[in-house]
Short mmCIF file of C-alpha atoms and ligand atoms in Angstrom, two decimals:
data_model
loop_
_atom_site.label_atom_id
_atom_site.label_comp_id
_atom_site.label_asym_id
_atom_site.label_seq_id
_atom_site.Cartn_x
_atom_site.Cartn_y
_atom_site.Cartn_z
CA MET A 218 4.63 -9.55 35.96
CA VAL A 219 1.81 -10.78 33.68
CA SER A 220 -1.24 -13.39 34.01
CA PHE A 221 -4.44 -14.18 32.07
CA ARG A 222 -7.72 -15.84 33.16
CA SER A 223 -11.06 -16.72 32.06
CA SER A 224 -13.06 -14.87 34.37
CA PRO A 225 -13.08 -11.20 36.90
CA LYS A 226 -12.71 -12.31 40.49
CA PHE A 227 -12.30 -8.45 42.11
CA ASP A 228 -9.98 -9.89 44.26
CA LYS A 229 -6.85 -7.89 43.28
CA ASP A 230 -5.99 -4.36 45.44
CA VAL A 231 -7.53 -2.63 42.11
CA SER A 232 -9.94 -3.86 39.65
CA VAL A 233 -9.48 -1.71 36.37
CA VAL A 234 -12.01 -2.47 34.44
CA VAL A 235 -12.10 -0.53 30.67
CA LEU A 236 -15.72 1.02 29.58
CA SER A 237 -16.54 1.70 26.39
CA GLU A 238 -19.27 4.92 25.67
CA THR A 239 -21.87 3.10 24.46
CA GLN A 240 -21.48 -0.32 27.24
CA THR A 241 -21.44 2.29 29.70
CA LYS A 242 -25.25 2.98 28.27
CA SER A 243 -26.36 0.37 27.91
CA LYS A 244 -25.32 -0.82 30.90
CA ASN A 245 -24.16 -4.24 28.75
CA PHE A 246 -21.75 -4.98 31.17
CA PRO A 247 -19.50 -7.98 30.07
CA PHE A 248 -18.70 -8.94 34.36
CA LYS A 249 -21.08 -11.03 35.77
CA ASN A 250 -21.55 -7.77 39.22
CA LYS A 251 -24.08 -6.21 40.81
CA GLU A 252 -23.18 -4.47 43.31
CA ILE A 253 -20.26 -2.91 40.33
CA GLU A 254 -23.94 -2.86 37.58
CA ASN A 255 -25.27 -0.89 40.05
CA GLN A 256 -22.53 2.24 40.74
CA ILE A 257 -22.13 2.43 37.83
CA SER A 258 -26.09 3.06 36.74
CA LEU A 259 -25.99 5.34 39.40
CA LEU A 260 -22.90 7.24 38.58
CA THR A 261 -24.32 7.49 34.57
CA LYS A 262 -27.94 8.41 35.59
CA SER A 263 -26.27 11.72 37.99
CA GLY A 264 -23.60 12.08 34.84
CA ALA A 265 -20.73 11.25 37.31
CA PHE A 266 -19.56 8.57 34.74
CA SER A 267 -19.84 8.17 31.03
CA GLY A 268 -17.62 6.66 29.66
CA GLU A 269 -16.22 8.94 27.37
CA ASP A 270 -12.05 8.80 26.32
CA GLY A 271 -10.33 9.56 29.17
CA GLN A 272 -12.66 9.38 31.76
CA ILE A 273 -10.23 7.80 35.55
CA PHE A 274 -13.48 7.20 38.77
CA PRO A 275 -12.56 5.33 41.09
CA LEU A 276 -15.33 3.33 42.75
CA ASN A 277 -14.29 1.99 46.80
CA LEU A 278 -17.05 -0.75 47.73
CA SER A 279 -17.46 -3.16 49.67
CA LYS A 280 -15.02 -5.93 48.99
CA THR A 281 -13.05 -4.52 46.12
CA PHE A 282 -12.04 -0.92 44.55
CA VAL A 283 -12.86 0.15 41.49
CA LEU A 284 -11.04 2.04 38.74
CA LEU A 285 -13.60 3.03 36.06
CA VAL A 286 -11.81 3.99 32.71
CA GLY A 287 -14.18 5.22 29.89
CA ILE A 288 -12.78 5.11 26.17
CA GLY A 289 -15.36 6.98 24.04
CA LYS A 290 -16.90 5.66 21.33
CA ALA A 291 -15.24 1.92 21.21
CA GLU A 292 -15.94 2.34 16.75
CA SER A 293 -13.77 5.16 16.29
CA LEU A 294 -11.40 4.27 19.13
CA SER A 295 -7.74 4.31 17.84
CA LEU A 296 -5.42 1.13 19.28
CA THR A 297 -3.00 4.06 20.32
CA ALA A 298 -5.29 6.04 22.19
CA PHE A 299 -6.66 3.24 23.72
CA ARG A 300 -2.85 2.16 25.07
CA SER A 301 -2.48 5.96 26.23
CA THR A 302 -5.79 5.93 27.63
CA VAL A 303 -5.48 3.09 29.94
CA ARG A 304 -1.71 3.75 30.21
CA ARG A 305 -2.68 6.89 31.95
CA ALA A 306 -4.67 4.94 34.31
CA LEU A 307 -2.62 2.13 35.18
CA LEU A 308 -0.17 5.50 36.39
CA SER A 309 -2.80 7.09 38.02
CA SER A 310 -2.67 7.87 41.52
CA TYR A 311 -5.26 5.09 42.58
CA LEU A 312 -2.67 2.38 42.06
CA LYS A 313 0.06 3.96 43.46
CA LYS A 314 -0.11 1.42 45.77
CA ALA A 315 -1.86 -1.34 44.48
CA LYS A 316 0.96 -4.73 44.54
CA SER A 317 -1.80 -6.53 42.40
CA VAL A 318 -4.49 -5.02 39.94
CA GLU A 319 -7.03 -6.84 37.55
CA ILE A 320 -7.97 -5.75 34.26
CA LEU A 321 -10.87 -5.76 32.88
CA VAL A 322 -10.69 -4.71 29.04
CA HIS A 323 -14.43 -3.45 26.37
CA ASP A 324 -13.74 -5.84 24.34
CA HIS A 325 -11.41 -9.76 23.87
CA SER A 326 -10.53 -9.30 20.22
CA ASP A 327 -6.83 -10.16 20.52
CA SER A 328 -5.78 -7.14 19.40
CA VAL A 329 -7.60 -4.94 22.12
CA VAL A 330 -6.56 -7.52 25.07
CA CYS A 331 -2.79 -7.04 22.61
CA ALA A 332 -2.83 -2.99 23.03
CA ALA A 333 -3.16 -4.38 26.94
CA ILE A 334 -0.99 -5.42 27.36
CA GLU A 335 1.20 -3.16 26.08
CA ALA A 336 -0.23 -0.22 28.17
CA VAL A 337 1.05 -2.37 30.98
CA LEU A 338 4.39 -3.95 29.67
CA LEU A 339 5.18 -0.63 27.81
CA GLY A 340 3.41 1.61 29.18
CA THR A 341 4.65 1.75 33.06
CA TYR A 342 8.07 1.05 32.28
CA SER A 343 10.45 3.97 33.26
CA PHE A 344 14.14 3.98 33.65
CA ASP A 345 14.40 4.11 37.21
CA LYS A 346 18.27 2.30 37.76
CA TYR A 347 19.53 5.77 39.62
CA LYS A 348 16.52 7.13 41.48
CA THR A 349 17.35 5.95 45.72
CA GLN A 350 14.57 8.11 46.56
CA ASP A 351 10.90 8.83 45.50
CA ASN A 352 9.90 5.98 43.13
CA THR A 353 7.36 4.87 43.67
CA LYS A 354 5.74 6.16 40.43
CA SER A 355 8.19 4.55 38.59
CA LYS A 356 7.60 1.03 40.21
CA ALA A 357 3.99 0.49 38.47
CA GLU A 358 5.90 -2.18 36.84
CA LYS A 359 6.86 -4.50 39.08
CA LYS A 360 3.06 -4.97 39.80
CA GLN A 361 1.35 -8.06 39.35
CA TYR A 362 -1.09 -7.68 36.70
CA VAL A 363 -3.90 -10.13 36.04
CA PHE A 364 -6.00 -9.86 33.14
CA ALA A 365 -9.94 -11.22 33.43
CA VAL A 366 -9.21 -12.85 29.45
CA ASN A 367 -9.30 -16.54 27.95
CA PRO A 368 -5.74 -17.00 28.27
CA GLN A 369 -4.01 -17.40 24.50
CA LYS A 370 0.02 -18.03 22.98
CA LYS A 371 -0.95 -14.98 20.94
CA TYR A 372 -1.15 -12.46 24.75
CA ASP A 373 2.08 -14.94 25.43
CA GLU A 374 3.86 -13.61 22.82
CA ALA A 375 3.10 -10.08 22.83
CA VAL A 376 4.34 -10.18 26.79
CA THR A 377 7.16 -11.79 25.40
CA VAL A 378 7.24 -9.33 22.87
CA CYS A 379 7.21 -6.46 25.80
CA GLU A 380 10.44 -7.92 26.99
CA GLY A 381 12.18 -7.59 24.18
CA THR A 382 11.12 -3.70 23.61
CA ASN A 383 12.26 -3.15 27.30
CA LEU A 384 15.99 -4.67 27.35
CA ALA A 385 16.64 -2.72 24.37
CA ARG A 386 15.07 0.31 26.37
CA ASP A 387 16.81 0.09 29.84
CA LEU A 388 20.46 -0.49 26.41
CA ILE A 389 19.36 2.76 25.94
CA ASN A 390 18.74 4.48 29.20
CA GLU A 391 21.74 3.35 30.51
CA ASN A 392 24.48 5.75 30.92
CA ALA A 393 27.40 6.14 27.84
CA ASP A 394 30.42 4.81 29.83
CA VAL A 395 28.78 1.99 30.93
CA LYS A 396 27.47 0.44 27.94
CA THR A 397 31.30 0.42 26.41
CA SER A 398 31.44 -2.32 23.54
CA ASP A 399 32.76 -5.62 26.52
CA TYR A 400 29.46 -4.68 28.38
CA LEU A 401 27.47 -5.23 24.59
CA GLU A 402 28.86 -8.11 24.41
CA LYS A 403 28.44 -9.98 27.59
CA VAL A 404 24.76 -8.71 26.94
CA ILE A 405 24.31 -10.20 23.77
CA LYS A 406 26.29 -13.19 24.93
CA ASP A 407 23.81 -13.06 28.27
CA VAL A 408 20.84 -13.85 25.50
CA VAL A 409 22.00 -16.39 23.48
CA LYS A 410 23.58 -18.08 26.10
CA GLY A 411 22.57 -22.47 26.09
CA HIS A 412 21.13 -22.02 22.74
CA LYS A 413 21.94 -24.17 20.12
CA ASN A 414 21.92 -23.52 16.65
CA ILE A 415 23.63 -19.96 17.13
CA SER A 416 27.16 -19.30 16.50
CA LEU A 417 28.89 -15.66 17.47
CA GLU A 418 30.88 -13.90 15.52
CA ILE A 419 32.91 -11.37 17.10
CA LEU A 420 35.80 -8.79 15.69
CA ASN A 421 37.50 -7.30 17.67
CA LYS A 422 40.36 -3.72 17.06
CA LYS A 423 42.76 -6.79 16.02
CA GLU A 424 40.33 -8.72 13.61
CA MET A 425 39.60 -5.39 12.30
CA GLU A 426 42.93 -4.67 11.61
CA LYS A 427 43.56 -7.37 10.33
CA ASN A 428 40.30 -7.40 7.96
CA LYS A 429 41.23 -3.82 6.91
CA LEU A 430 37.79 -1.79 8.10
CA GLY A 431 39.35 1.21 7.90
CA LEU A 432 35.86 2.56 7.96
CA HIS A 433 34.42 1.35 11.71
CA LEU A 434 38.43 1.55 12.61
CA ALA A 435 39.04 5.23 12.27
CA VAL A 436 35.63 6.58 14.01
CA ASN A 437 36.84 4.54 17.50
CA GLN A 438 41.03 6.02 17.03
CA GLY A 439 39.71 8.88 19.48
CA SER A 440 37.80 6.20 21.59
CA LYS A 441 39.09 3.77 24.80
CA ASN A 442 36.87 1.54 24.22
CA GLU A 443 37.37 -1.13 21.41
CA PRO A 444 35.72 -1.14 18.77
CA LYS A 445 33.13 -4.55 17.79
CA LEU A 446 31.51 -6.09 15.22
CA ILE A 447 28.69 -8.92 16.73
CA ILE A 448 27.48 -11.07 14.40
CA VAL A 449 25.11 -13.22 15.62
CA LYS A 450 24.26 -16.19 12.97
CA TYR A 451 20.75 -17.89 14.27
CA ASN A 452 19.71 -20.80 12.50
CA GLY A 453 15.86 -21.02 12.59
CA ALA A 454 15.32 -23.08 9.78
CA SER A 455 16.94 -25.32 6.70
CA ALA A 456 20.03 -24.32 5.57
CA LYS A 457 18.98 -23.35 2.48
CA ASP A 458 16.54 -20.87 3.25
CA GLY A 459 17.83 -17.66 3.08
CA TYR A 460 19.41 -14.98 5.76
CA THR A 461 17.92 -11.86 6.51
CA ALA A 462 20.73 -9.55 8.32
CA PHE A 463 19.79 -7.02 10.83
CA ILE A 464 22.27 -3.73 11.21
CA GLY A 465 22.16 -1.89 13.85
CA LYS A 466 24.37 2.00 14.31
CA GLY A 467 25.85 1.40 18.18
CA MET A 468 27.88 4.04 18.60
CA THR A 469 28.06 3.78 22.20
CA PHE A 470 28.32 7.57 22.38
CA ASP A 471 28.09 10.38 19.50
CA THR A 472 29.85 13.43 20.25
CA GLY A 473 30.65 14.78 16.42
CA GLY A 474 33.74 13.90 17.08
CA LEU A 475 36.57 16.89 15.94
CA ASN A 476 33.44 18.49 14.60
CA ILE A 477 32.09 18.49 17.36
CA LYS A 478 28.28 18.75 18.26
CA THR A 479 27.18 21.97 20.62
CA THR A 480 24.84 22.00 23.30
CA GLY A 481 22.02 21.30 22.46
CA HIS A 482 22.68 18.72 20.96
CA MET A 483 25.12 16.34 22.49
CA GLU A 484 23.53 15.70 25.66
CA THR A 485 21.20 12.72 24.40
CA MET A 486 23.96 11.05 22.06
CA LYS A 487 24.55 7.97 24.64
CA ILE A 488 21.03 6.81 22.91
CA ASP A 489 23.43 6.80 19.10
CA MET A 490 23.80 2.68 19.71
CA SER A 491 19.66 2.65 19.11
CA GLY A 492 20.17 0.76 16.07
CA THR A 493 22.10 -1.69 17.73
CA ALA A 494 20.07 -2.28 21.39
CA ALA A 495 16.72 -2.48 18.94
CA VAL A 496 18.87 -5.53 17.05
CA ILE A 497 19.77 -7.68 20.58
CA GLY A 498 15.59 -6.68 21.63
CA THR A 499 14.85 -8.46 18.08
CA LEU A 500 17.00 -11.39 19.35
CA LYS A 501 16.22 -11.84 22.51
CA ASN A 502 12.85 -12.00 21.06
CA THR A 503 13.42 -14.35 18.16
CA ILE A 504 14.80 -16.32 20.34
CA ALA A 505 11.69 -16.08 23.55
CA LEU A 506 9.45 -16.78 19.86
CA ASN A 507 11.38 -19.86 18.90
CA LEU A 508 10.69 -18.25 14.87
CA LYS A 509 11.85 -20.53 12.30
CA LYS A 510 13.97 -18.33 10.25
CA ASN A 511 17.69 -18.03 9.34
CA ILE A 512 18.71 -14.58 10.51
CA LEU A 513 21.81 -12.89 11.02
CA PHE A 514 21.44 -10.04 13.67
CA VAL A 515 24.39 -7.26 13.35
CA CYS A 516 25.68 -4.87 16.09
CA ALA A 517 28.16 -2.52 14.56
CA ILE A 518 30.00 -0.52 17.46
CA ALA A 519 31.85 2.69 18.06
CA GLU A 520 32.24 5.33 20.47
CA ASN A 521 33.14 8.62 18.18
CA ALA A 522 35.45 10.33 20.50
CA ILE A 523 37.91 12.73 20.52
CA ASP A 524 41.34 12.96 21.67
CA GLN A 525 44.49 13.46 19.30
CA LEU A 526 43.94 10.06 17.86
CA ALA A 527 40.43 11.33 16.44
CA TYR A 528 40.23 11.00 12.59
CA LYS A 529 39.55 14.22 11.19
CA PRO A 530 37.41 15.83 8.83
CA GLY A 531 38.93 15.87 5.04
CA ASP A 532 40.56 13.18 5.44
CA VAL A 533 40.22 9.91 3.14
CA LEU A 534 40.01 6.64 4.65
CA ILE A 535 39.72 2.53 3.02
CA SER A 536 36.82 1.07 3.33
CA TYR A 537 36.62 -2.78 4.12
CA SER A 538 34.82 -2.82 0.41
CA GLY A 539 37.66 -1.22 -1.23
CA LYS A 540 35.79 1.92 -1.64
CA THR A 541 37.51 5.54 -0.35
CA VAL A 542 35.35 7.81 1.75
CA GLU A 543 36.19 11.20 2.07
CA VAL A 544 35.24 12.36 5.63
CA GLY A 545 32.88 15.96 4.62
CA ASN A 546 32.53 15.55 8.42
CA THR A 547 33.31 13.59 11.34
CA ASP A 548 29.41 13.55 12.90
CA ALA A 549 28.36 11.56 9.55
CA GLU A 550 29.88 8.79 11.59
CA GLY A 551 27.02 6.27 11.88
CA ARG A 552 27.18 6.22 8.08
CA LEU A 553 31.27 4.98 7.30
CA VAL A 554 30.64 2.07 10.28
CA LEU A 555 26.79 0.76 8.85
CA ALA A 556 28.86 0.90 5.57
CA ASP A 557 32.10 -1.40 6.22
CA ALA A 558 29.56 -3.80 8.45
CA ILE A 559 26.71 -4.09 5.67
CA SER A 560 30.02 -5.17 2.99
CA TYR A 561 31.85 -7.23 5.83
CA VAL A 562 28.11 -9.68 5.95
CA VAL A 563 27.59 -8.99 2.22
CA LYS A 564 30.81 -10.54 1.68
CA ASN A 565 31.36 -13.18 4.23
CA TYR A 566 27.36 -14.00 4.82
CA LYS A 567 25.71 -13.91 1.22
CA PRO A 568 22.81 -13.01 3.13
CA ALA A 569 19.24 -12.80 0.99
CA ARG A 570 18.21 -9.09 2.28
CA ILE A 571 19.83 -6.45 4.56
CA ILE A 572 17.74 -4.59 7.26
CA ASP A 573 19.61 -1.44 8.93
CA ILE A 574 18.25 0.05 11.80
CA ALA A 575 19.94 3.59 12.96
CA THR A 576 19.95 6.90 15.06
CA LEU A 577 21.05 8.30 11.70
CA THR A 578 20.22 12.09 10.93
CA GLY A 579 19.00 15.03 12.22
CA ALA A 580 17.60 15.74 9.17
CA CYS A 581 15.00 12.97 9.30
CA VAL A 582 14.09 14.69 12.88
CA VAL A 583 13.56 17.53 10.78
CA ALA A 584 11.70 15.74 7.40
CA LEU A 585 9.18 13.16 10.63
CA GLY A 586 9.36 14.42 13.42
CA TYR A 587 9.19 12.09 16.98
CA GLU A 588 6.39 9.96 15.90
CA TYR A 589 7.03 7.95 12.41
CA THR A 590 10.52 5.94 11.82
CA GLY A 591 12.61 6.71 7.92
CA LEU A 592 11.99 4.05 5.60
CA MET A 593 14.02 3.97 2.89
CA THR A 594 14.57 0.64 -0.28
CA THR A 595 14.43 0.62 -3.51
CA ASP A 596 12.50 -2.87 -3.04
CA ASP A 597 8.65 -2.01 -3.11
CA LYS A 598 7.92 -5.39 -2.23
CA PHE A 599 10.29 -5.05 0.93
CA SER A 600 8.86 -1.70 1.72
CA ARG A 601 5.14 -3.18 1.65
CA ALA A 602 6.62 -6.12 4.06
CA LEU A 603 7.69 -2.55 6.62
CA VAL A 604 4.59 -0.91 6.13
CA HIS A 605 2.54 -3.44 6.86
CA ALA A 606 4.61 -5.11 10.03
CA SER A 607 4.70 -1.28 11.18
CA ASN A 608 0.00 -1.00 10.77
CA GLU A 609 0.34 -3.62 12.86
CA THR A 610 2.18 -3.16 14.96
CA ASP A 611 1.82 0.58 16.06
CA ASP A 612 6.06 0.93 15.06
CA ARG A 613 4.98 3.54 12.46
CA VAL A 614 7.11 3.87 9.26
CA TRP A 615 7.56 6.61 6.13
CA ARG A 616 8.76 6.15 3.67
CA LEU A 617 11.55 8.18 1.41
CA PRO A 618 12.23 8.52 -2.04
CA MET A 619 15.32 6.62 -3.15
CA TYR A 620 15.87 7.92 -6.67
CA PRO A 621 19.00 8.14 -8.93
CA GLU A 622 20.26 11.47 -8.68
CA LEU A 623 21.32 11.11 -5.31
CA LYS A 624 24.71 9.63 -6.49
CA GLU A 625 25.66 13.11 -7.12
CA HIS A 626 24.69 13.92 -3.49
CA VAL A 627 27.72 11.78 -2.26
CA LYS A 628 29.77 12.40 -4.87
CA SER A 629 33.62 13.29 -3.75
CA LYS A 630 36.38 16.13 -5.66
CA ILE A 631 39.35 13.10 -3.93
CA ALA A 632 37.23 9.74 -3.16
CA ASP A 633 34.96 7.70 -4.58
CA ILE A 634 32.24 8.84 -2.24
CA LYS A 635 31.66 11.82 0.35
CA ASN A 636 30.09 10.49 3.87
CA THR A 637 28.56 13.87 3.93
CA GLY A 638 25.38 15.23 1.42
CA LEU A 639 24.53 19.01 0.06
CA ARG A 640 24.30 20.97 2.57
CA GLY A 641 20.71 21.96 4.14
CA ALA A 642 18.93 18.85 1.30
CA ALA A 643 18.24 15.34 1.40
CA GLY A 644 19.72 14.93 4.50
CA THR A 645 18.42 12.23 5.16
CA VAL A 646 18.66 9.83 2.22
CA SER A 647 21.52 10.64 1.14
CA ALA A 648 23.04 9.44 3.47
CA ALA A 649 20.80 6.30 2.54
CA GLU A 650 22.15 6.48 -0.46
CA PHE A 651 25.48 6.19 1.05
CA LEU A 652 24.78 3.19 2.61
CA ARG A 653 23.37 2.21 -0.88
CA GLN A 654 26.73 2.42 -2.04
CA PHE A 655 27.50 -0.38 -0.28
CA THR A 656 25.24 -3.32 0.03
CA GLU A 657 26.53 -4.58 -3.60
CA ASN A 658 22.43 -4.98 -4.85
CA THR A 659 21.59 -7.36 -2.05
CA PRO A 660 17.66 -6.59 -1.16
CA TRP A 661 18.13 -3.57 1.71
CA ALA A 662 15.63 -0.99 3.67
CA HIS A 663 16.91 1.51 5.29
CA LEU A 664 15.21 2.21 8.87
CA ASP A 665 16.51 5.83 10.89
CA ILE A 666 15.16 6.06 13.83
CA ALA A 667 16.58 9.65 14.74
CA GLY A 668 13.06 10.88 15.75
CA THR A 669 11.45 7.85 17.14
CA SER A 670 14.07 6.01 18.97
CA TYR A 671 12.99 8.51 21.99
CA ASN A 672 11.02 10.79 23.95
CA GLU A 673 13.41 13.58 25.70
CA SER A 674 10.30 15.91 27.09
CA GLY A 675 7.83 13.62 28.39
CA ASP A 676 5.36 11.24 27.61
CA ARG A 677 4.70 10.72 24.29
CA TRP A 678 1.57 8.36 23.22
CA TYR A 679 1.74 5.36 25.75
CA PHE A 680 5.71 6.02 26.26
CA GLY A 681 7.22 8.08 29.29
CA PHE A 682 10.25 9.76 29.35
CA GLY A 683 13.54 8.46 27.77
CA ALA A 684 13.69 5.07 25.34
CA THR A 685 10.41 3.96 23.76
CA GLY A 686 12.65 0.86 21.62
CA ALA A 687 12.00 2.00 18.24
CA GLY A 688 12.62 -1.15 15.28
CA VAL A 689 12.09 -3.66 18.31
CA ARG A 690 8.66 -4.55 17.68
CA LEU A 691 7.93 -3.76 13.65
CA MET A 692 11.39 -5.65 13.23
CA THR A 693 9.86 -9.01 15.44
CA ARG A 694 6.71 -8.77 13.29
CA TYR A 695 8.50 -8.49 9.93
CA LEU A 696 10.32 -11.37 11.14
CA GLN A 697 6.81 -13.06 11.87
CA SER A 698 5.13 -12.93 9.23
CA ASN A 699 7.21 -12.66 6.45
N1 BES B 866 24.01 10.57 15.73
C1 BES B 866 23.82 11.91 14.56
C2 BES B 866 22.21 11.68 14.08
C3 BES B 866 21.40 11.98 15.35
C4 BES B 866 21.02 13.30 15.65
C5 BES B 866 19.89 11.40 16.11
C6 BES B 866 19.66 13.73 15.96
C7 BES B 866 19.62 11.73 16.48
C8 BES B 866 18.96 12.34 17.32
C9 BES B 866 24.27 11.14 13.21
O1 BES B 866 25.73 10.99 13.99
C10 BES B 866 25.50 13.06 13.46
O2 BES B 866 25.40 14.06 13.98
N2 BES B 866 24.46 12.86 11.97
C11 BES B 866 24.36 14.08 11.11
C12 BES B 866 25.23 14.32 10.06
C13 BES B 866 26.20 15.60 9.47
C14 BES B 866 26.88 15.52 10.01
C15 BES B 866 26.23 15.39 7.33
C16 BES B 866 23.23 14.85 11.64
O3 BES B 866 22.26 15.07 11.52
O4 BES B 866 24.00 16.13 11.83
ZN1 ZN B 867 26.75 12.00 14.63
ZN1 ZN B 868 25.69 9.34 15.63
#
């Protein structure tokens, strides 16, 4: 829980005091507390605390416990590093037993305070539902945090966006067999419950068969769970304003299908619904922020499972659009499900623009690693808007090229198009080219979050192990500023 009050009181279990090197040296402290100021003077004289980045120093004073946190030179410090440093202090053993924490930041500008809020809410998040013992560290997010800053609407908004991000993380971290399509449908219904100006269309297997969503149905053929296409229509603006459609890949588990994944590649595949999770997180934010926009939130949910009914490599499928698709590989299932979702939304809702988001290709991890989401679009204006939102939020994207020659990559000898490209070449952008061919020239951007969605090895930036909620902050900011 996070709250704000205008001045520091040093009345909580711990006060976390963030100081830059310059502040520490010049003794230009933003708080009026003689005892602390004297102590810091002594510490700087002895050299024990200098305010350099990453320094954490405990001060046990007469009435309060203070944790000094150095961030080095404020002018050259990135907000990424700032969030990481604050997070490290909050997760240090000094705060282990604290129930309430006061936070004093070195600078009260919006961007710094909002970054500190993210350090608290994103930084101390952990998925501990299945931990029955020894979860004191991971319970960090259950503390009460009070910021000594004047309350502002911007800060409340930052809290909201973190909550939407953490909802996405909870969904991604959940077991595949728990977060079935039925479960995700319930989550979506809970999020929209009681809100006006929202309508839902849900296509289950039967409706999909009637509408001939041949690609989506094929991918789910080997699963005992229903496929679902869930479309939330959010009407926040006048009817003549166009709709922005967010379309998320929701593969609740990706075994690879008959082209089965091998050990080392399958263990994390519960994350393959991260696109849908990001769409749900953005939906939650949109409602909480009461955004004045018309938006479609689309979740294309399936499970790429294996049994005797599973779809087969070499088969030709008929898509909702009517285009025929050769299955080069059953593990390239995301683009199949997304292609039908894109066609369905284009035909029945005619959105002004589409942003799809998906853990689509391992090749994107090879190309960009874990810190940058792949952005693909043929629309420069769209690209600029998303890159701008990315720079503002630190939810990073990097544009990859789309070019006419990619058409050759997805050509099929027996069908209109094929779901695999040329072996070992341009896997991320050829997947995007496949999707592009279903957009009917609707302005479109594609986000590949295969690398950014999940922290497999432990801490990255200010995120711990597990899901990061990549895309939620980006898409929410895009809506706020466009
Ligand atoms: N879900 C995977 C992509 C993925 C890989 C996401 C690693 C997150 C981490 C996707 O469905 C997939 O398997 N893609 C194949 C495509 C190939 C068969 C053309 C891949 O990237 O290997
Ligand atoms: Zn796959
Ligand atoms: Zn997949």
